[in-house]
mmCIF file of C-alpha atoms in Angstrom:
data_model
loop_
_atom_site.group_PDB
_atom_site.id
_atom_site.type_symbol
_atom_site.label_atom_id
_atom_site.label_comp_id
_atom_site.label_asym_id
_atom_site.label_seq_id
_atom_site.Cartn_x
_atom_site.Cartn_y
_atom_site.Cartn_z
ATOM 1 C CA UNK A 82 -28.587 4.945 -24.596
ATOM 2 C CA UNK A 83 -29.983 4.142 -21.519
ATOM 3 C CA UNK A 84 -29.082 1.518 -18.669
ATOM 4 C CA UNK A 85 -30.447 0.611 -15.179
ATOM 5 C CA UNK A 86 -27.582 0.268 -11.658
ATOM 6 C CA UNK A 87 -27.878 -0.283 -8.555
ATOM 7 C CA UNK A 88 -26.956 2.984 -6.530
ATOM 8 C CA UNK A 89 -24.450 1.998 -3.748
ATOM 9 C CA UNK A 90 -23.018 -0.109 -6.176
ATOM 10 C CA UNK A 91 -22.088 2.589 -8.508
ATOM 11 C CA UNK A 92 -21.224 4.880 -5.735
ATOM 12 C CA UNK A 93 -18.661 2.710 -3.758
ATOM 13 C CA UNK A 94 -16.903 1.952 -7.264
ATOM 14 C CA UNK A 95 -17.304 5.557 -8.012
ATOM 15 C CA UNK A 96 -15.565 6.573 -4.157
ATOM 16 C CA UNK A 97 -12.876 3.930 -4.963
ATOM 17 C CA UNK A 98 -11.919 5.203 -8.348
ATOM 18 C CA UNK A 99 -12.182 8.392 -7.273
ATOM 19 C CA UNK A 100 -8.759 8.118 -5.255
ATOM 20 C CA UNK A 101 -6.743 7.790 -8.870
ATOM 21 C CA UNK A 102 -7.671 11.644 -9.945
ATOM 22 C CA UNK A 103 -5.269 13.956 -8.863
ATOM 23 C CA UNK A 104 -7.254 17.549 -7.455
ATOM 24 C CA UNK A 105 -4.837 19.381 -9.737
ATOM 25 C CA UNK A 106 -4.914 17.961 -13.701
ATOM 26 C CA UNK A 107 -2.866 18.762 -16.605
ATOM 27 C CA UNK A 108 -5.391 18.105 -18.847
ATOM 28 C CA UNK A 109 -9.268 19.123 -17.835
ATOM 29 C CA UNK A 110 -10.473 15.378 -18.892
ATOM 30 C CA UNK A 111 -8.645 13.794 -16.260
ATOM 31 C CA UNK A 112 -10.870 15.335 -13.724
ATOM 32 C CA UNK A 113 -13.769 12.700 -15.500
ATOM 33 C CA UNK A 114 -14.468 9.521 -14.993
ATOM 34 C CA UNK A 115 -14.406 7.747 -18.576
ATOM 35 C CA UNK A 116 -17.849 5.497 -18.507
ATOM 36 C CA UNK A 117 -18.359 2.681 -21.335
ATOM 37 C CA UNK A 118 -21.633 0.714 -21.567
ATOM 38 C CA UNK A 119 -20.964 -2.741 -23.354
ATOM 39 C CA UNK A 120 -22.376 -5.958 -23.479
ATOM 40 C CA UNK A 121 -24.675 -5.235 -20.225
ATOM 41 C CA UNK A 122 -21.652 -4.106 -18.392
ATOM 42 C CA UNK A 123 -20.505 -0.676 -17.544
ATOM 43 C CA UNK A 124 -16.544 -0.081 -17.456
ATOM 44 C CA UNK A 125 -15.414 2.503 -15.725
ATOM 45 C CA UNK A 126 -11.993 4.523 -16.077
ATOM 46 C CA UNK A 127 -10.013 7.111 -14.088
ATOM 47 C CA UNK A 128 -6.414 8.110 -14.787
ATOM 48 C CA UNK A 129 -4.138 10.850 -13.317
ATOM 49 C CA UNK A 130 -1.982 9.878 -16.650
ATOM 50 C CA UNK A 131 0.656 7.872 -14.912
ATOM 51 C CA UNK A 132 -1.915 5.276 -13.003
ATOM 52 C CA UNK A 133 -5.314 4.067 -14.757
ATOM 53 C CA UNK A 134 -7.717 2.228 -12.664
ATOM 54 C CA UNK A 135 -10.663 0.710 -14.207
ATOM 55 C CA UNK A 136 -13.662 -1.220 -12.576
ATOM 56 C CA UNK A 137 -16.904 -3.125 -14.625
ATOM 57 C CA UNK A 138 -19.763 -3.881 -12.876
ATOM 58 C CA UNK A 139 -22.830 -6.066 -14.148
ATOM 59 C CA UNK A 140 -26.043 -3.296 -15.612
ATOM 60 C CA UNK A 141 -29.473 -4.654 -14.013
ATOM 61 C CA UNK A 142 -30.533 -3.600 -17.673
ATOM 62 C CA UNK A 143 -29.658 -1.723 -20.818
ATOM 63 C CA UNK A 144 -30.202 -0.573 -24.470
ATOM 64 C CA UNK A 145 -27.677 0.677 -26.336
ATOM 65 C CA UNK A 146 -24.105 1.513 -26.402
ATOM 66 C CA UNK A 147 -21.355 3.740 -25.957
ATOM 67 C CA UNK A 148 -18.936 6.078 -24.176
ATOM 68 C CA UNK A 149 -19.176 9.483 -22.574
ATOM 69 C CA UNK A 150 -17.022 11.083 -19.496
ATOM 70 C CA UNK A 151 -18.483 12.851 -16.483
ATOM 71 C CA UNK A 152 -17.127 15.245 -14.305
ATOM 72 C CA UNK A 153 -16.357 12.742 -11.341
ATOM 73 C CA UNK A 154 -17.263 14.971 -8.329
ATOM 74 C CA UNK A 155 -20.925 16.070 -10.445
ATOM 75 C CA UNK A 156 -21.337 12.044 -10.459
ATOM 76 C CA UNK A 157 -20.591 11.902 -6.919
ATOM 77 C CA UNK A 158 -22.512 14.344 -5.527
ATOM 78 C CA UNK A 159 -25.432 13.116 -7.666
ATOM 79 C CA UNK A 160 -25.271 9.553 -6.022
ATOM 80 C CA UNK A 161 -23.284 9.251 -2.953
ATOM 81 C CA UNK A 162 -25.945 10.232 -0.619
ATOM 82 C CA UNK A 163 -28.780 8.201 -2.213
ATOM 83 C CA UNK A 164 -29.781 4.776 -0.149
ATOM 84 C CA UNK A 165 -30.016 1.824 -2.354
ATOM 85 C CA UNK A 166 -32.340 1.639 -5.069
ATOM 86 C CA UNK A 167 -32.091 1.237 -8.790
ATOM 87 C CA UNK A 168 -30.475 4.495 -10.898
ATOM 88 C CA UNK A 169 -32.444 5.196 -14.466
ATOM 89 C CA UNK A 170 -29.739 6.144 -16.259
ATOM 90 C CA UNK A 171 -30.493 7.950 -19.806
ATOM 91 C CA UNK A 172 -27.792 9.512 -22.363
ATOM 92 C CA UNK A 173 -28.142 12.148 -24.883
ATOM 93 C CA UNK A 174 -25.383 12.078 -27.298
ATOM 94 C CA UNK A 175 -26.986 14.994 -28.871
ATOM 95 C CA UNK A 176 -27.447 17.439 -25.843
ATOM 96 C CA UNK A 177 -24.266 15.828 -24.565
ATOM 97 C CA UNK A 178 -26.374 15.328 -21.286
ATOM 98 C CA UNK A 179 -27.059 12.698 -19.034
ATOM 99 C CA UNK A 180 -30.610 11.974 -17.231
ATOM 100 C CA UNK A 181 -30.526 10.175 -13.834
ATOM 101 C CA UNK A 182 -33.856 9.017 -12.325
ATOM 102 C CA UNK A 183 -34.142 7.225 -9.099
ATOM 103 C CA UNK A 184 -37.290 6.699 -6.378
ATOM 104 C CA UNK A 185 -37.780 10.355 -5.321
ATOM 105 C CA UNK A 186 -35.691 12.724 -7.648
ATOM 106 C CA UNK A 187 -34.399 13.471 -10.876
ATOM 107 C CA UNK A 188 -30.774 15.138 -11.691
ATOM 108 C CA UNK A 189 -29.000 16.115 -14.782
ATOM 109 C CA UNK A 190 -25.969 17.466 -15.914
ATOM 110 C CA UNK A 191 -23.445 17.682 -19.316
ATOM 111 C CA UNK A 192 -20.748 14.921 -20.378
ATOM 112 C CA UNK A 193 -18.072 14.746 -22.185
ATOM 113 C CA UNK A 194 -16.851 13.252 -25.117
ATOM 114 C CA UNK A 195 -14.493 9.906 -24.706
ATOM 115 C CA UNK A 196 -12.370 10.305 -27.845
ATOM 116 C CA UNK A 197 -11.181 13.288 -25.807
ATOM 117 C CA UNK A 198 -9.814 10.675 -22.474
ATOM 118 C CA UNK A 199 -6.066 9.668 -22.898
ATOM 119 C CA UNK A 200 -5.827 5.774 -23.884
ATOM 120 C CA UNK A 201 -3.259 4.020 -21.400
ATOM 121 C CA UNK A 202 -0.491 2.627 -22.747
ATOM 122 C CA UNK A 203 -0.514 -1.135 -22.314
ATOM 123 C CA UNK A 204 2.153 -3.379 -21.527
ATOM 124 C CA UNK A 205 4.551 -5.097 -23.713
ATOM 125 C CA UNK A 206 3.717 -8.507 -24.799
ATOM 126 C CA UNK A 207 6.455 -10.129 -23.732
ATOM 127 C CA UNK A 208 6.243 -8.435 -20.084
ATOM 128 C CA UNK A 209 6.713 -10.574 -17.135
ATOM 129 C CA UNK A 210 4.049 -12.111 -15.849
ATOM 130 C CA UNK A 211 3.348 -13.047 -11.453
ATOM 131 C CA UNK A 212 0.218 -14.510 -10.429
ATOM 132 C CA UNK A 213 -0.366 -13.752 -7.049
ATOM 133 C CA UNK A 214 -3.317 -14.578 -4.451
ATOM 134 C CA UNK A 215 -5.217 -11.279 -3.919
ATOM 135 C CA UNK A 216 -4.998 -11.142 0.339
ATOM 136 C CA UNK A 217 -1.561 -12.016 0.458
ATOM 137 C CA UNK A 218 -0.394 -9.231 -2.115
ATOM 138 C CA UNK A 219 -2.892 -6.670 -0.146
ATOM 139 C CA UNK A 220 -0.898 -7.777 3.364
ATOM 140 C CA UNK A 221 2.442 -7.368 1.868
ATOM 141 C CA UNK A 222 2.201 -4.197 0.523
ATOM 142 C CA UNK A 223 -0.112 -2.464 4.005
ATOM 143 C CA UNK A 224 3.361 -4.290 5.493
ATOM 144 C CA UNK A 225 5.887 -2.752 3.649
ATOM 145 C CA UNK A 226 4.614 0.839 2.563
ATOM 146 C CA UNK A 227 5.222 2.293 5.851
ATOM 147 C CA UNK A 228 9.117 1.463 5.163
ATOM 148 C CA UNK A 229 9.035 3.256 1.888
ATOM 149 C CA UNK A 230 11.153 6.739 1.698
ATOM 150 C CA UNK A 231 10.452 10.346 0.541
ATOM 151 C CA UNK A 232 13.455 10.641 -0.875
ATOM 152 C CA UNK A 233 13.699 13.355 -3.964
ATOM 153 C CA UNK A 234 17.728 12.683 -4.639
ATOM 154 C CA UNK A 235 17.219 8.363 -4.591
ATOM 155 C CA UNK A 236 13.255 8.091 -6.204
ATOM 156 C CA UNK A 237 13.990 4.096 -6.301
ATOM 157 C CA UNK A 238 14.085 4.299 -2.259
ATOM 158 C CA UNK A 239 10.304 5.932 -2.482
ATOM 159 C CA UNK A 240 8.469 2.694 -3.730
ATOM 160 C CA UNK A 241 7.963 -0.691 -3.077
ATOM 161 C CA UNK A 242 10.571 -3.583 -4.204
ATOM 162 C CA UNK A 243 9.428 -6.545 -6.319
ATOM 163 C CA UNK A 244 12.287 -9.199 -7.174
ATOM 164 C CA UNK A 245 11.405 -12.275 -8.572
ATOM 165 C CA UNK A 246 14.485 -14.681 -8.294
ATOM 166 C CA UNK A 247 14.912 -18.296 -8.931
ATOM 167 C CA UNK A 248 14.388 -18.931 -5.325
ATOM 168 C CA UNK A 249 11.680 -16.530 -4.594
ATOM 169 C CA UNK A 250 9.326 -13.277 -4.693
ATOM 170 C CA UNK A 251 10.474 -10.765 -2.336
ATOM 171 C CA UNK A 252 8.535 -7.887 -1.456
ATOM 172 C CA UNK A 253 10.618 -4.878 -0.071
ATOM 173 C CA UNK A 254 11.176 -1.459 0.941
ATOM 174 C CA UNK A 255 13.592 0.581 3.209
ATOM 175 C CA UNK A 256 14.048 4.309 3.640
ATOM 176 C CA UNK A 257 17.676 3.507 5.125
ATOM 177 C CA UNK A 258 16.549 3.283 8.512
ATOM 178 C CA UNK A 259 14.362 0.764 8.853
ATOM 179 C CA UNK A 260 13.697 -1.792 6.458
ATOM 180 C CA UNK A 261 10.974 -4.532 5.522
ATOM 181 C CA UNK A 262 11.490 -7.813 3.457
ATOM 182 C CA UNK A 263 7.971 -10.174 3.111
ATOM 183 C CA UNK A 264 9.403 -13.388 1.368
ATOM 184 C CA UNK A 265 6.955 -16.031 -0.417
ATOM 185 C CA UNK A 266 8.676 -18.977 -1.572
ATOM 186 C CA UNK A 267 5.808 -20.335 -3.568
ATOM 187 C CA UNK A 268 6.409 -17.369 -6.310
ATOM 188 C CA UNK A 269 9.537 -18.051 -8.037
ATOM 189 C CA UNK A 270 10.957 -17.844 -11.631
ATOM 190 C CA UNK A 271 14.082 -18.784 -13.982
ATOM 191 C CA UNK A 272 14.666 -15.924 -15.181
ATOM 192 C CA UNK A 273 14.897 -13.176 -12.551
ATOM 193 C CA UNK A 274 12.854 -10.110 -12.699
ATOM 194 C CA UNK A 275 11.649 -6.823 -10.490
ATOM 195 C CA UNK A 276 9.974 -3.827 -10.745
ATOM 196 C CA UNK A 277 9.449 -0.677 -8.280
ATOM 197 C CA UNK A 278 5.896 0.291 -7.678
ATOM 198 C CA UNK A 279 5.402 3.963 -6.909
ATOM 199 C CA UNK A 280 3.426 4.613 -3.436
ATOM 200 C CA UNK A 281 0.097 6.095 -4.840
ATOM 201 C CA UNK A 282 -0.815 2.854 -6.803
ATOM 202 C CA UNK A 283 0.493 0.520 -3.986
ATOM 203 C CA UNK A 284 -2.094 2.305 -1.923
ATOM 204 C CA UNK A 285 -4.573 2.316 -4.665
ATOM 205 C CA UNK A 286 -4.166 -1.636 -4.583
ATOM 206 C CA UNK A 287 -4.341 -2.082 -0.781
ATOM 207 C CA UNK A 288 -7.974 -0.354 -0.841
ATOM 208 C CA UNK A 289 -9.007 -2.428 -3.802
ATOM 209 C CA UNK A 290 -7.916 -5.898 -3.511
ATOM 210 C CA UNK A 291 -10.170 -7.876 -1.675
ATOM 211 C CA UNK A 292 -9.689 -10.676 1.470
ATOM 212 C CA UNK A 293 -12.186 -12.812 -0.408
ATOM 213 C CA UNK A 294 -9.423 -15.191 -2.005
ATOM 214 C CA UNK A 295 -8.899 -15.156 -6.300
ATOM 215 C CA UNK A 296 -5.577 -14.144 -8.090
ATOM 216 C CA UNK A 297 -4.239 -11.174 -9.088
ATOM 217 C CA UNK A 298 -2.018 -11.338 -12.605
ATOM 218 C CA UNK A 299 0.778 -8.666 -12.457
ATOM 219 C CA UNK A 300 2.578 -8.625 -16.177
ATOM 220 C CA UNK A 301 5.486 -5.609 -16.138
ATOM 221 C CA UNK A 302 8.101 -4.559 -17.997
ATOM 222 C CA UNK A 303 10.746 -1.497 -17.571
ATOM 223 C CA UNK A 304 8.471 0.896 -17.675
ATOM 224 C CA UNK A 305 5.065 -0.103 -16.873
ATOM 225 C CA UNK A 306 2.541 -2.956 -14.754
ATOM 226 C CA UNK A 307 -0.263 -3.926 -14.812
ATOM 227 C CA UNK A 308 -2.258 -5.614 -11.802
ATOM 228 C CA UNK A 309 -5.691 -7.294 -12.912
ATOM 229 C CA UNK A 310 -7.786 -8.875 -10.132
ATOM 230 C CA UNK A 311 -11.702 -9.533 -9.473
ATOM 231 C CA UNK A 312 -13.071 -6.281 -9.824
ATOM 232 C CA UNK A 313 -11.291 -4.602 -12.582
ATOM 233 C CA UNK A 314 -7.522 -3.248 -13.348
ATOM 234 C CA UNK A 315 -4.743 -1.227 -12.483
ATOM 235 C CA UNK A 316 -2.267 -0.147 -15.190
ATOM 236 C CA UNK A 317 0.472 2.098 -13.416
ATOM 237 C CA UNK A 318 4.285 3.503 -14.516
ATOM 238 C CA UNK A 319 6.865 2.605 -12.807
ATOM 239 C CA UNK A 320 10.019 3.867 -10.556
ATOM 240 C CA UNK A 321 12.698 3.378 -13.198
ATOM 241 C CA UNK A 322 16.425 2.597 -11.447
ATOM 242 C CA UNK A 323 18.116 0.380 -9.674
ATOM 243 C CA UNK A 324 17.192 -0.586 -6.416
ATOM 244 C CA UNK A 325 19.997 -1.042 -3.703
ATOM 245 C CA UNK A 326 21.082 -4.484 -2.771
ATOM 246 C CA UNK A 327 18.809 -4.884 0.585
ATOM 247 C CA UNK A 328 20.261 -8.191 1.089
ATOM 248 C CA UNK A 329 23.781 -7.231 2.115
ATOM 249 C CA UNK A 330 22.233 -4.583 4.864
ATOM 250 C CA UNK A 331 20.642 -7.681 6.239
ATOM 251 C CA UNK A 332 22.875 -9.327 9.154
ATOM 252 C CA UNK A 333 23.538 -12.961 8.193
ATOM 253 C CA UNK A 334 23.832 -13.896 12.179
ATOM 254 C CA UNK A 335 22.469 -11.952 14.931
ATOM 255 C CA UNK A 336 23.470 -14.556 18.127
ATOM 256 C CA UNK A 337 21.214 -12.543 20.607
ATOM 257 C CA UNK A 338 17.887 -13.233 21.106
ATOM 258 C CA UNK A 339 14.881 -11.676 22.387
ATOM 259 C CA UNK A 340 11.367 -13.252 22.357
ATOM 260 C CA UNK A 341 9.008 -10.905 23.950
ATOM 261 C CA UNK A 342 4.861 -10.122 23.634
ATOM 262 C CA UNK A 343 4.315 -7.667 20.787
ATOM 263 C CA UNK A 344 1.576 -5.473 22.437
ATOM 264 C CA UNK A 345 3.280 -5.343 26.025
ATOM 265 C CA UNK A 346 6.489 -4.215 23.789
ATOM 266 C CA UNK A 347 4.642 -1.543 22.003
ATOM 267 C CA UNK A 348 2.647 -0.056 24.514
ATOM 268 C CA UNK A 349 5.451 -0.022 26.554
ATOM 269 C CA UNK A 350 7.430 1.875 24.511
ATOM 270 C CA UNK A 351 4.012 4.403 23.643
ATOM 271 C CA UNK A 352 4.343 5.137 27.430
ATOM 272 C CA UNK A 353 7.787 5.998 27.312
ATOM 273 C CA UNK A 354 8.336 8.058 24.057
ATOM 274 C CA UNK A 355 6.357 11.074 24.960
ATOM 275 C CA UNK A 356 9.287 11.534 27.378
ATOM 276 C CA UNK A 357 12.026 11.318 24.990
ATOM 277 C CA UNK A 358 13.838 13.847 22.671
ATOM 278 C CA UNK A 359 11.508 14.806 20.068
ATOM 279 C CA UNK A 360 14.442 15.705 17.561
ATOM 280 C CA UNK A 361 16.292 11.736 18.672
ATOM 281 C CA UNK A 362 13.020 10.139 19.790
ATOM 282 C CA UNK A 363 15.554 7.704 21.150
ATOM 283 C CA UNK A 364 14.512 5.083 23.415
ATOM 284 C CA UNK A 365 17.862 3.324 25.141
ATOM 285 C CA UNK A 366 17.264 -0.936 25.339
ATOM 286 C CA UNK A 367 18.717 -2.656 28.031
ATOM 287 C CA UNK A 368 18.302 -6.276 28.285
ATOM 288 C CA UNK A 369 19.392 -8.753 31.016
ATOM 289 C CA UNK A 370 18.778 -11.770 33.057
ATOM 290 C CA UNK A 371 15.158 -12.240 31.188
ATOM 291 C CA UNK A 372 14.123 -8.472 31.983
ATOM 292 C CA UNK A 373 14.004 -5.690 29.185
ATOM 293 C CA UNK A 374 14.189 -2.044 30.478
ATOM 294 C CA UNK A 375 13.283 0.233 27.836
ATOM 295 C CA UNK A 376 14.419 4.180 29.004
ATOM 296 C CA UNK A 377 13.722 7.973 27.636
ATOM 297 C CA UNK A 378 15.012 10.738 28.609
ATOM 298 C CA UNK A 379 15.018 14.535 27.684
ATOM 299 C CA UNK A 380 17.605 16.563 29.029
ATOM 300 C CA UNK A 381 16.946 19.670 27.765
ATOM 301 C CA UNK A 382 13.563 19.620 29.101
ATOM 302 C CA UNK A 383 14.397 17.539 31.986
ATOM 303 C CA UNK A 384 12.094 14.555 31.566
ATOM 304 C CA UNK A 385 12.651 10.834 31.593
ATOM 305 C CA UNK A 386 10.801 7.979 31.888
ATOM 306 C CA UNK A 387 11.331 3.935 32.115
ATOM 307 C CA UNK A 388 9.402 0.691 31.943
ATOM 308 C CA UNK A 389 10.304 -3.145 32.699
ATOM 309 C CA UNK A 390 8.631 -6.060 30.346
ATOM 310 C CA UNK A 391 9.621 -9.280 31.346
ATOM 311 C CA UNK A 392 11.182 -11.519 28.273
ATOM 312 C CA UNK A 393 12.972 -14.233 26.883
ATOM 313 C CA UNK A 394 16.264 -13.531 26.116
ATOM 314 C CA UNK A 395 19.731 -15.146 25.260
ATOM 315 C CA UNK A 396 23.213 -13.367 25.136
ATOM 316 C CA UNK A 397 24.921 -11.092 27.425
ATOM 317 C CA UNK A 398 23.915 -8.019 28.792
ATOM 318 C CA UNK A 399 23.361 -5.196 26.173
ATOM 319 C CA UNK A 400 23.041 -1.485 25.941
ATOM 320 C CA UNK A 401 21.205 -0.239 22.693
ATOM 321 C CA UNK A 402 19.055 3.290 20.995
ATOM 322 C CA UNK A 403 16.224 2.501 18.885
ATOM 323 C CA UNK A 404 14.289 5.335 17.469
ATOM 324 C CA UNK A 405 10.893 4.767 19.013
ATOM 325 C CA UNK A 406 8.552 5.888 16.656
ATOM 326 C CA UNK A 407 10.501 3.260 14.226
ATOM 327 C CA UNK A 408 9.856 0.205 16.306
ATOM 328 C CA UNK A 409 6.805 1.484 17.174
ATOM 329 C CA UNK A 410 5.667 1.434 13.062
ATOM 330 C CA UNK A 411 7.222 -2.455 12.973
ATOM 331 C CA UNK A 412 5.807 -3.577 15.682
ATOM 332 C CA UNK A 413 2.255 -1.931 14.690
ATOM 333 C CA UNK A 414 2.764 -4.085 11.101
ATOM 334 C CA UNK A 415 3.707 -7.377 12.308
ATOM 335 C CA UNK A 416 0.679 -9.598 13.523
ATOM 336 C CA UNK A 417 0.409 -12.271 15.936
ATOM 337 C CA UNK A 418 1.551 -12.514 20.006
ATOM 338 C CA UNK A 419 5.414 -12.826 20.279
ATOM 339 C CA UNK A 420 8.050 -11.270 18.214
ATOM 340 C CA UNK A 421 11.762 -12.340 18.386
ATOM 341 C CA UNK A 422 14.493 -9.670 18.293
ATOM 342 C CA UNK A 423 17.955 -10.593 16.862
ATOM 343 C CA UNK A 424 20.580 -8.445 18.223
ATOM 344 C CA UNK A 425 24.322 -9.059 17.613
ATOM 345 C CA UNK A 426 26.084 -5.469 19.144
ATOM 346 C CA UNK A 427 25.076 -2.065 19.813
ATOM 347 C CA UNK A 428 26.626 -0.693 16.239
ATOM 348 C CA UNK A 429 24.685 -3.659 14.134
ATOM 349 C CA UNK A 430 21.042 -3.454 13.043
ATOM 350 C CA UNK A 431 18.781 -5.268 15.064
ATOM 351 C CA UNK A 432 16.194 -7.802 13.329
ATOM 352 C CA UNK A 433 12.412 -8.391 13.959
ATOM 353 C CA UNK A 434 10.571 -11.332 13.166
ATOM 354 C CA UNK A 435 7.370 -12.528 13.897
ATOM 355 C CA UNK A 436 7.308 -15.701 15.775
ATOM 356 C CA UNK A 437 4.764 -17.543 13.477
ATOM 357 C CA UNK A 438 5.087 -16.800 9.681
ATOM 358 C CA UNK A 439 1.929 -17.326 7.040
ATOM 359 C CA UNK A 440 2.528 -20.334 5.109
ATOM 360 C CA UNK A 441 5.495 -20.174 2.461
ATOM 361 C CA UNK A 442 6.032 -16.684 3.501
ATOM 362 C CA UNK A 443 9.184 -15.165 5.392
ATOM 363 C CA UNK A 444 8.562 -11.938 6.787
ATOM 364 C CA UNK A 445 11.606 -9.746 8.388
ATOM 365 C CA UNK A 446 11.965 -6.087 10.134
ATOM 366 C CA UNK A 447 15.150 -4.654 9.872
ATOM 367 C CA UNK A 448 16.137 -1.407 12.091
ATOM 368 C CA UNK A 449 19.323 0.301 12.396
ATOM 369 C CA UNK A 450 20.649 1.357 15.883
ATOM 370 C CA UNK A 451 21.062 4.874 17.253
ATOM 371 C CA UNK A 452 24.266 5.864 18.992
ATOM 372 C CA UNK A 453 23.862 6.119 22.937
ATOM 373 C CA UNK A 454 26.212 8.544 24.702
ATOM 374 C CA UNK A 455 27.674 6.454 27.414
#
């Protein structure tokens, strides 16, 4: 069997794929990449057992076909460095031994054989099925993975929250502290539905899904999903449990209101958290007659700092701890100029919105207060 690719295009699929094998495996054929020539098209598989990615791209030529698996950093090594050209590729069955020929060089080394790779499991047939445009699922998830837990007593906190509803798709996650909810109202369905995705796939999908536009098809059941989009497919298990209710956590009226530039906010408060308790990290907000004054303060190693950012702001004067490097991980996922700040006392959570939403989407920051010693 032989078959002609273009070199960067194998090795940036190859890179990509490369981030599903763990550097520890319980079986030795995980460490491969599973290749399949078919139909001029060359599928290619890596698993760590739990997540399978797999990715086809077009052959420039070929004769034959057939499955072997290759050690994937002998495959890498052979082609990451080589500037774009087309890769002869010939396999020997027989020798078990695969011959790569490009413009200067020649390589070889020994395969594998496929019957040995693990089959994934596919999902049911009557999973649940979400068709969802590839950018916006990419932005939701870099938006709410930083809110995810490491939590080994509650598992269900560590991954990312998908509840269809009747109304809705919500994407969520919280580690009890702080928590994020991206709404799109165009996704709905009957009968409701969810699913935790683990962290390792969510960021699998973030570096794979493209800003390009086309749909990705996500069909799950209890134990399993399966995300297909442009490129190729990611078949993943699941957190299985039951995810708290992040709804009631969410204030249904916070009267006070802050609208205030994002970027003078966070680099304000980047100024001012060196200077705070690094066990606390707490950063004390005051807010008054259109004037936030953000504070920090160390006593034990007698240092303190403050900074005034001028703002728009509604309710009376207020005294309330944020943990800074919390607001400073919302404010660093929300986009746009302005954010508005929802504030009711100094015991209830305080809620961040962007000012201007993505079409049919509802995106909200939730972060719990710290206790200030008045």
């Amino acid at each position: 069997m032989r078959f002609t690719i273009s070199s960067t295009a194998l090795g940036s699929r190859l890179l990509t794929l490369s981030r599903v094998i763990n550097s520890k495996n319980s079986l030795a054929i995980l460490e491969c990449f599973l290749f399949n020539v078919q139909d001029g098209q060359l599928k290619i598989t890596a698993s760590d057992s739990e997540n399978v990615m797999q990715s086809t791209l077009n052959l420039d030529s070929s004769e034959g076909e057939g499955a072997f698996a290759v050690k994937n950093q002998t495959i890498l090594n052979a082609v990451k460095e080589l500037p774009e050209q087309p890769l002869n590729v010939d396999v020997n069955f027989e020798e078990f031994k695969i011959y790569i020929t490009y413009q200067n060089g020649s390589c070889n080394f020994p395969i594998l054989n496929a019957e040995e790779y693990p089959k994934a499991q596919p999902v049911a047939e009557d999973a649940t099925s979400i068709v969802i445009d590839s950018e916006i699922l990419s932005e939701d998830i870099t938006r709410t993975i930083f809110a995810t837990a490491q939590d080994e007593l509650r598992p269900v906190m560590n991954g990312i929250f998908f509840d269809l509803t009747p109304d809705a798709l919500a994407i969520v996650a919280t580690d009890g502290h702080k928590l994020v909810r991206n709404t799109i109202t165009s996704i709905k369905s009957e009968a409701p539905a969810s699913f935790i995705l683990p962290k390792k796939p969510a960021n699998l999908l973030k570096n794979v899904l493209t800003k390009d536009g086309g749909d990705v098809v996500i069909r799950f059941d209890t134990r399993s999903a399966e995300f297909s989009y442009a490129d190729g497919n990611l078949t993943c298990r699941l957190i299985e449990g039951t995810y708290p209710n992040y709804n009631s956590v969410i204030p249904n009226n916070n009267p006070y209101q802050i609208a205030i530039d994002r970027k003078s906010l966070l680099g304000a408060i980047r100024r001012v958290l060196p200077f705070a308790s690094d066990s606390s990290q707490l950063i004390r907000f005051h807010i008054n007659n259109g004037q936030l004054d953000l504070n920090a303060e160390d006593i034990d190693f007698a240092t303190n700092a403050k900074e005034s950012i001028i703002c728009d702001y509604v309710g009376n004067p207020m005294n309330i701890g944020f943990k800074g490097s919390s607001m400073i991980e919302i404010l660093n996922n929300l986009s746009g100029d302005d954010v508005n700040i929802q504030l009711a006392d100094p015991s209830r959570a305080g809620i961040i919105i962007p000012s201007e939403c993505p079409e049919n989407e509802n995106i909200l920051m939730l972060i719990m207060p710290m206790l200030l010693n008045d």
